Amino acid sequence: MTRAIMSHGISRLVASLAIALGVATSAGAQPCPSVPGDAFSFIKAGAASCPVNPSVRWTAGNVVYDCDFFGDADKLINCSGDAATCIDLCRASANIWNTDLPGRFTLINATDPVAFCDPNDGRVSVGGTTTLCNGTKFGPLVLAVTYSIFSGPQLIDANITVNQAFTFTQASFQATLAHEFGHVLGLSHPDQCDKNFNVLMRSSSLRGSQDPCFVLDPTQADINGAERIYPLCGDADLNGTVTVTDGVLTLRAA
């Protein structure tokens, strides 16, 4: 099992967080492990390394992203396909979160170009690089990094860089980006918070991309975590439905 790599930094007026996905290794042919529904964790905004409740979120419930950088000569990635394939896989990794979070959060494909690694535009650029958005080098086992910027509990920017030093299968490339989009939403690595299970948001995959237990898309646990960050309007008790109980809780809070 490869070691997870996580780095932290401070920007001028906002805290910034870089979260990395490590190289996948295979655990051999075994029955797919069961995963509890609470195998998720949240990006921290304050002192707590593993906050119990969602720590940061996009207040608008959506953010624009741009995968077209994988078509640029200096931002290409070997995803076992041409540039168009890489772009399509990137968009698929965002769309699976949209499918899983209807009415909660939307990753919006850009209709006009997004600036690459701009920390102030409130939009997500995605492309291949040799360094992180802040200019530092990738760790030796780091596949990709999301550099997120937040002000208090509000996410205000995020950008994803994929390490050009690696060659990906199409499945591992899509899973890597789905993992990074999970960071964009506000999810962190559960295995670094004592929840070491076979989920998309684990810091390094437990299975190789050819293994039948390889995690390609968000598991139910990953989705549960994202739903905690972005509850349905009026769902005060976060159980996934809006009921009379939610109305009572809302009135009590008011």
Tab-separated table of C-alpha atoms in Angstrom:
chain	number	residue	atom	x	y	z
A	1	MET	CA	0.000	0.000	0.000
A	2	THR	CA	1.480	3.326	-0.974
A	3	ARG	CA	1.693	6.160	1.476
A	4	ALA	CA	-0.774	9.011	1.243
A	5	ILE	CA	0.585	12.458	0.644
A	6	MET	CA	-1.146	15.595	1.850
A	7	SER	CA	0.264	19.102	1.988
A	8	HIS	CA	-0.988	22.349	3.420
A	9	GLY	CA	-0.247	26.012	2.837
A	10	ILE	CA	-1.390	29.502	3.672
A	11	SER	CA	-2.250	32.122	1.067
A	12	ARG	CA	-2.480	35.845	1.758
A	13	LEU	CA	-6.090	36.238	2.854
A	14	VAL	CA	-7.429	32.727	2.562
A	15	ALA	CA	-6.320	29.301	3.672
A	16	SER	CA	-5.307	26.919	0.910
A	17	LEU	CA	-5.240	23.142	0.909
A	18	ALA	CA	-3.589	20.784	-1.532
A	19	ILE	CA	-4.869	17.214	-1.448
A	20	ALA	CA	-3.164	14.455	-3.391
A	21	LEU	CA	-4.092	11.025	-4.662
A	22	GLY	CA	-1.393	8.376	-4.331
A	23	VAL	CA	-0.424	5.599	-6.727
A	24	ALA	CA	-2.744	2.593	-6.723
A	25	THR	CA	-1.567	-0.880	-5.804
A	26	SER	CA	-3.371	-4.198	-6.073
A	27	ALA	CA	-4.363	-6.140	-2.973
A	28	GLY	CA	-4.791	-9.389	-4.902
A	29	ALA	CA	-7.880	-11.400	-5.745
A	30	GLN	CA	-10.210	-11.207	-2.754
A	31	PRO	CA	-13.932	-10.643	-2.234
A	32	CYS	CA	-14.730	-6.957	-2.503
A	33	PRO	CA	-14.642	-5.554	1.033
A	34	SER	CA	-17.794	-4.165	2.595
A	35	VAL	CA	-17.836	-0.445	3.307
A	36	PRO	CA	-19.818	1.318	6.057
A	37	GLY	CA	-21.950	4.258	5.058
A	38	ASP	CA	-19.919	6.713	7.139
A	39	ALA	CA	-16.548	6.055	5.448
A	40	PHE	CA	-16.036	9.686	4.488
A	41	SER	CA	-14.315	12.762	5.888
A	42	PHE	CA	-14.304	16.492	5.248
A	43	ILE	CA	-11.688	19.078	4.337
A	44	LYS	CA	-10.778	21.011	7.449
A	45	ALA	CA	-11.210	24.779	7.630
A	46	GLY	CA	-9.883	25.251	11.151
A	47	ALA	CA	-7.765	23.451	13.709
A	48	ALA	CA	-9.585	20.097	13.648
A	49	SER	CA	-7.787	17.659	11.328
A	50	CYS	CA	-10.884	15.457	10.994
A	51	PRO	CA	-13.964	17.651	11.478
A	52	VAL	CA	-17.136	15.804	12.458
A	53	ASN	CA	-19.314	18.095	10.356
A	54	PRO	CA	-18.769	19.587	6.876
A	55	SER	CA	-16.083	22.211	7.192
A	56	VAL	CA	-16.057	24.024	3.841
A	57	ARG	CA	-18.495	24.215	0.914
A	58	TRP	CA	-19.397	26.213	-2.180
A	59	THR	CA	-22.278	28.451	-1.154
A	60	ALA	CA	-23.789	28.565	-4.659
A	61	GLY	CA	-24.196	24.772	-4.852
A	62	ASN	CA	-22.340	24.709	-8.183
A	63	VAL	CA	-19.003	25.534	-9.779
A	64	VAL	CA	-17.736	25.773	-13.369
A	65	TYR	CA	-14.914	23.430	-14.440
A	66	ASP	CA	-12.810	23.167	-17.621
A	67	CYS	CA	-11.192	19.901	-18.793
A	68	ASP	CA	-10.133	21.259	-22.198
A	69	PHE	CA	-6.599	21.905	-20.946
A	70	PHE	CA	-5.839	18.224	-21.624
A	71	GLY	CA	-5.848	19.268	-25.287
A	72	ASP	CA	-3.066	21.835	-24.797
A	73	ALA	CA	0.433	20.759	-25.878
A	74	ASP	CA	1.965	21.597	-22.499
A	75	LYS	CA	-0.796	20.018	-20.416
A	76	LEU	CA	-1.207	16.628	-22.086
A	77	ILE	CA	-1.557	13.414	-20.075
A	78	ASN	CA	-1.038	9.832	-21.232
A	79	CYS	CA	-4.510	8.466	-20.427
A	80	SER	CA	-4.239	5.525	-22.857
A	81	GLY	CA	-6.057	7.570	-25.480
A	82	ASP	CA	-5.772	10.811	-27.415
A	83	ALA	CA	-6.425	14.283	-26.017
A	84	ALA	CA	-10.137	14.073	-26.833
A	85	THR	CA	-10.359	10.820	-24.855
A	86	CYS	CA	-8.689	12.422	-21.835
A	87	ILE	CA	-11.118	15.359	-21.996
A	88	ASP	CA	-14.120	13.029	-22.278
A	89	LEU	CA	-12.943	10.937	-19.307
A	90	CYS	CA	-12.428	14.102	-17.269
A	91	ARG	CA	-15.968	15.276	-18.017
A	92	ALA	CA	-17.321	11.814	-17.196
A	93	SER	CA	-15.627	11.974	-13.791
A	94	ALA	CA	-17.422	15.254	-13.063
A	95	ASN	CA	-20.750	14.096	-14.453
A	96	ILE	CA	-20.870	11.035	-12.203
A	97	TRP	CA	-20.957	13.375	-9.176
A	98	ASN	CA	-23.771	15.339	-10.849
A	99	THR	CA	-25.698	12.092	-11.329
A	100	ASP	CA	-25.155	11.149	-7.694
A	101	LEU	CA	-26.058	14.566	-6.232
A	102	PRO	CA	-29.217	15.709	-8.061
A	103	GLY	CA	-30.680	18.859	-6.559
A	104	ARG	CA	-27.640	19.251	-4.278
A	105	PHE	CA	-24.571	20.253	-6.284
A	106	THR	CA	-23.670	20.680	-9.958
A	107	LEU	CA	-20.276	20.693	-11.633
A	108	ILE	CA	-20.865	22.835	-14.731
A	109	ASN	CA	-18.829	22.257	-17.900
A	110	ALA	CA	-17.360	25.595	-18.995
A	111	THR	CA	-18.824	27.257	-22.079
A	112	ASP	CA	-16.000	29.824	-22.178
A	113	PRO	CA	-12.314	29.244	-21.383
A	114	VAL	CA	-11.217	29.098	-17.729
A	115	ALA	CA	-7.835	30.531	-16.722
A	116	PHE	CA	-5.418	27.762	-15.724
A	117	CYS	CA	-4.535	27.648	-12.010
A	118	ASP	CA	-6.090	31.074	-11.396
A	119	PRO	CA	-6.712	31.202	-7.608
A	120	ASN	CA	-9.115	34.121	-7.850
A	121	ASP	CA	-11.654	33.292	-10.565
A	122	GLY	CA	-13.838	30.889	-8.546
A	123	ARG	CA	-13.655	28.263	-11.307
A	124	VAL	CA	-11.896	24.904	-11.628
A	125	SER	CA	-9.156	24.297	-14.193
A	126	VAL	CA	-8.073	20.695	-14.823
A	127	GLY	CA	-4.899	19.780	-16.707
A	128	GLY	CA	-1.570	17.986	-16.748
A	129	THR	CA	1.494	19.617	-15.209
A	130	THR	CA	4.928	18.968	-13.764
A	131	THR	CA	4.257	21.136	-10.689
A	132	LEU	CA	1.303	22.064	-8.480
A	133	CYS	CA	-0.624	25.267	-9.049
A	134	ASN	CA	1.533	26.984	-6.421
A	135	GLY	CA	4.714	26.017	-8.299
A	136	THR	CA	5.902	23.271	-5.933
A	137	LYS	CA	6.847	19.809	-7.201
A	138	PHE	CA	4.652	16.732	-7.040
A	139	GLY	CA	5.680	14.134	-4.508
A	140	PRO	CA	7.200	10.993	-6.096
A	141	LEU	CA	4.010	8.927	-5.698
A	142	VAL	CA	1.408	11.640	-6.239
A	143	LEU	CA	-0.903	11.219	-9.228
A	144	ALA	CA	-2.884	14.441	-8.885
A	145	VAL	CA	-3.528	17.344	-6.540
A	146	THR	CA	-6.485	19.617	-5.911
A	147	TYR	CA	-5.467	23.027	-4.633
A	148	SER	CA	-8.516	24.498	-2.899
A	149	ILE	CA	-8.878	27.985	-1.486
A	150	PHE	CA	-11.433	28.906	1.125
A	151	SER	CA	-12.426	31.828	3.263
A	152	GLY	CA	-13.865	30.646	6.564
A	153	PRO	CA	-16.396	27.920	5.741
A	154	GLN	CA	-16.746	28.997	2.113
A	155	LEU	CA	-14.844	27.364	-0.757
A	156	ILE	CA	-13.983	30.148	-3.192
A	157	ASP	CA	-11.642	28.462	-5.682
A	158	ALA	CA	-10.115	25.109	-6.618
A	159	ASN	CA	-7.829	23.838	-9.377
A	160	ILE	CA	-6.745	20.300	-10.275
A	161	THR	CA	-3.323	19.325	-11.611
A	162	VAL	CA	-2.490	15.798	-12.834
A	163	ASN	CA	1.105	14.598	-12.694
A	164	GLN	CA	2.515	14.262	-16.227
A	165	ALA	CA	5.119	11.788	-14.946
A	166	PHE	CA	2.532	8.976	-14.911
A	167	THR	CA	0.889	6.852	-17.584
A	168	PHE	CA	-2.747	6.024	-16.788
A	169	THR	CA	-5.205	3.410	-17.934
A	170	GLN	CA	-8.474	5.017	-18.949
A	171	ALA	CA	-10.113	3.642	-15.804
A	172	SER	CA	-7.380	4.894	-13.468
A	173	PHE	CA	-7.436	8.317	-15.141
A	174	GLN	CA	-11.205	8.666	-14.725
A	175	ALA	CA	-11.053	7.439	-11.116
A	176	THR	CA	-8.206	9.841	-10.313
A	177	LEU	CA	-10.211	12.802	-11.575
A	178	ALA	CA	-13.425	11.638	-9.890
A	179	HIS	CA	-11.387	11.545	-6.654
A	180	GLU	CA	-10.093	15.068	-7.260
A	181	PHE	CA	-13.568	16.401	-8.019
A	182	GLY	CA	-14.561	14.938	-4.647
A	183	HIS	CA	-11.962	17.263	-3.116
A	184	VAL	CA	-13.416	20.133	-5.126
A	185	LEU	CA	-16.753	19.409	-3.419
A	186	GLY	CA	-15.143	19.519	0.049
A	187	LEU	CA	-14.350	15.864	0.807
A	188	SER	CA	-11.028	14.733	2.258
A	189	HIS	CA	-9.285	11.353	2.714
A	190	PRO	CA	-11.238	9.094	5.109
A	191	ASP	CA	-8.289	6.727	5.672
A	192	GLN	CA	-6.406	9.638	7.226
A	193	CYS	CA	-9.303	9.992	9.666
A	194	ASP	CA	-9.304	6.339	10.849
A	195	LYS	CA	-11.809	5.213	8.187
A	196	ASN	CA	-9.619	2.981	6.081
A	197	PHE	CA	-12.029	1.483	3.542
A	198	ASN	CA	-12.188	0.814	-0.201
A	199	VAL	CA	-13.820	4.077	-1.289
A	200	LEU	CA	-13.123	6.602	-4.032
A	201	MET	CA	-11.867	9.267	-1.619
A	202	ARG	CA	-9.212	7.042	-0.036
A	203	SER	CA	-5.782	8.684	-0.354
A	204	SER	CA	-4.470	5.797	-2.471
A	205	SER	CA	-6.419	3.053	-4.149
A	206	LEU	CA	-6.489	-0.372	-2.507
A	207	ARG	CA	-6.900	-2.040	-5.914
A	208	GLY	CA	-5.343	-1.745	-9.360
A	209	SER	CA	-7.576	-0.633	-12.229
A	210	GLN	CA	-7.804	-4.209	-13.601
A	211	ASP	CA	-9.088	-5.559	-10.284
A	212	PRO	CA	-12.867	-6.200	-10.164
A	213	CYS	CA	-12.976	-4.352	-6.835
A	214	PHE	CA	-11.280	-1.235	-8.225
A	215	VAL	CA	-13.283	1.876	-7.301
A	216	LEU	CA	-14.003	3.861	-10.470
A	217	ASP	CA	-16.855	6.092	-9.294
A	218	PRO	CA	-18.099	7.410	-5.933
A	219	THR	CA	-19.240	4.646	-3.590
A	220	GLN	CA	-22.356	5.102	-1.468
A	221	ALA	CA	-20.129	6.206	1.400
A	222	ASP	CA	-18.536	8.910	-0.787
A	223	ILE	CA	-22.001	10.053	-1.839
A	224	ASN	CA	-23.191	10.086	1.769
A	225	GLY	CA	-20.329	12.419	2.656
A	226	ALA	CA	-21.101	14.777	-0.235
A	227	GLU	CA	-24.786	14.790	0.736
A	228	ARG	CA	-23.777	15.879	4.232
A	229	ILE	CA	-22.000	18.869	2.712
A	230	TYR	CA	-24.863	19.723	0.337
A	231	PRO	CA	-28.172	18.669	1.918
A	232	LEU	CA	-31.459	18.957	0.064
A	233	CYS	CA	-33.176	22.261	0.678
A	234	GLY	CA	-35.123	21.866	3.938
A	235	ASP	CA	-33.489	18.550	4.920
A	236	ALA	CA	-32.530	19.671	8.432
A	237	ASP	CA	-31.792	16.188	9.808
A	238	LEU	CA	-29.739	15.205	6.717
A	239	ASN	CA	-31.549	11.914	6.162
A	240	GLY	CA	-32.042	12.525	2.441
A	241	THR	CA	-35.729	13.453	2.516
A	242	VAL	CA	-37.677	16.511	3.632
A	243	THR	CA	-40.237	15.602	6.315
A	244	VAL	CA	-42.284	17.191	9.092
A	245	THR	CA	-39.388	16.503	11.427
A	246	ASP	CA	-37.207	18.759	9.275
A	247	GLY	CA	-39.766	21.526	9.622
A	248	VAL	CA	-39.743	21.169	13.404
A	249	LEU	CA	-35.937	21.241	13.522
A	250	THR	CA	-35.840	24.279	11.275
A	251	LEU	CA	-38.323	26.134	13.488
A	252	ARG	CA	-36.378	25.226	16.621
A	253	ALA	CA	-33.143	26.476	15.059
A	254	ALA	CA	-34.848	29.740	14.089
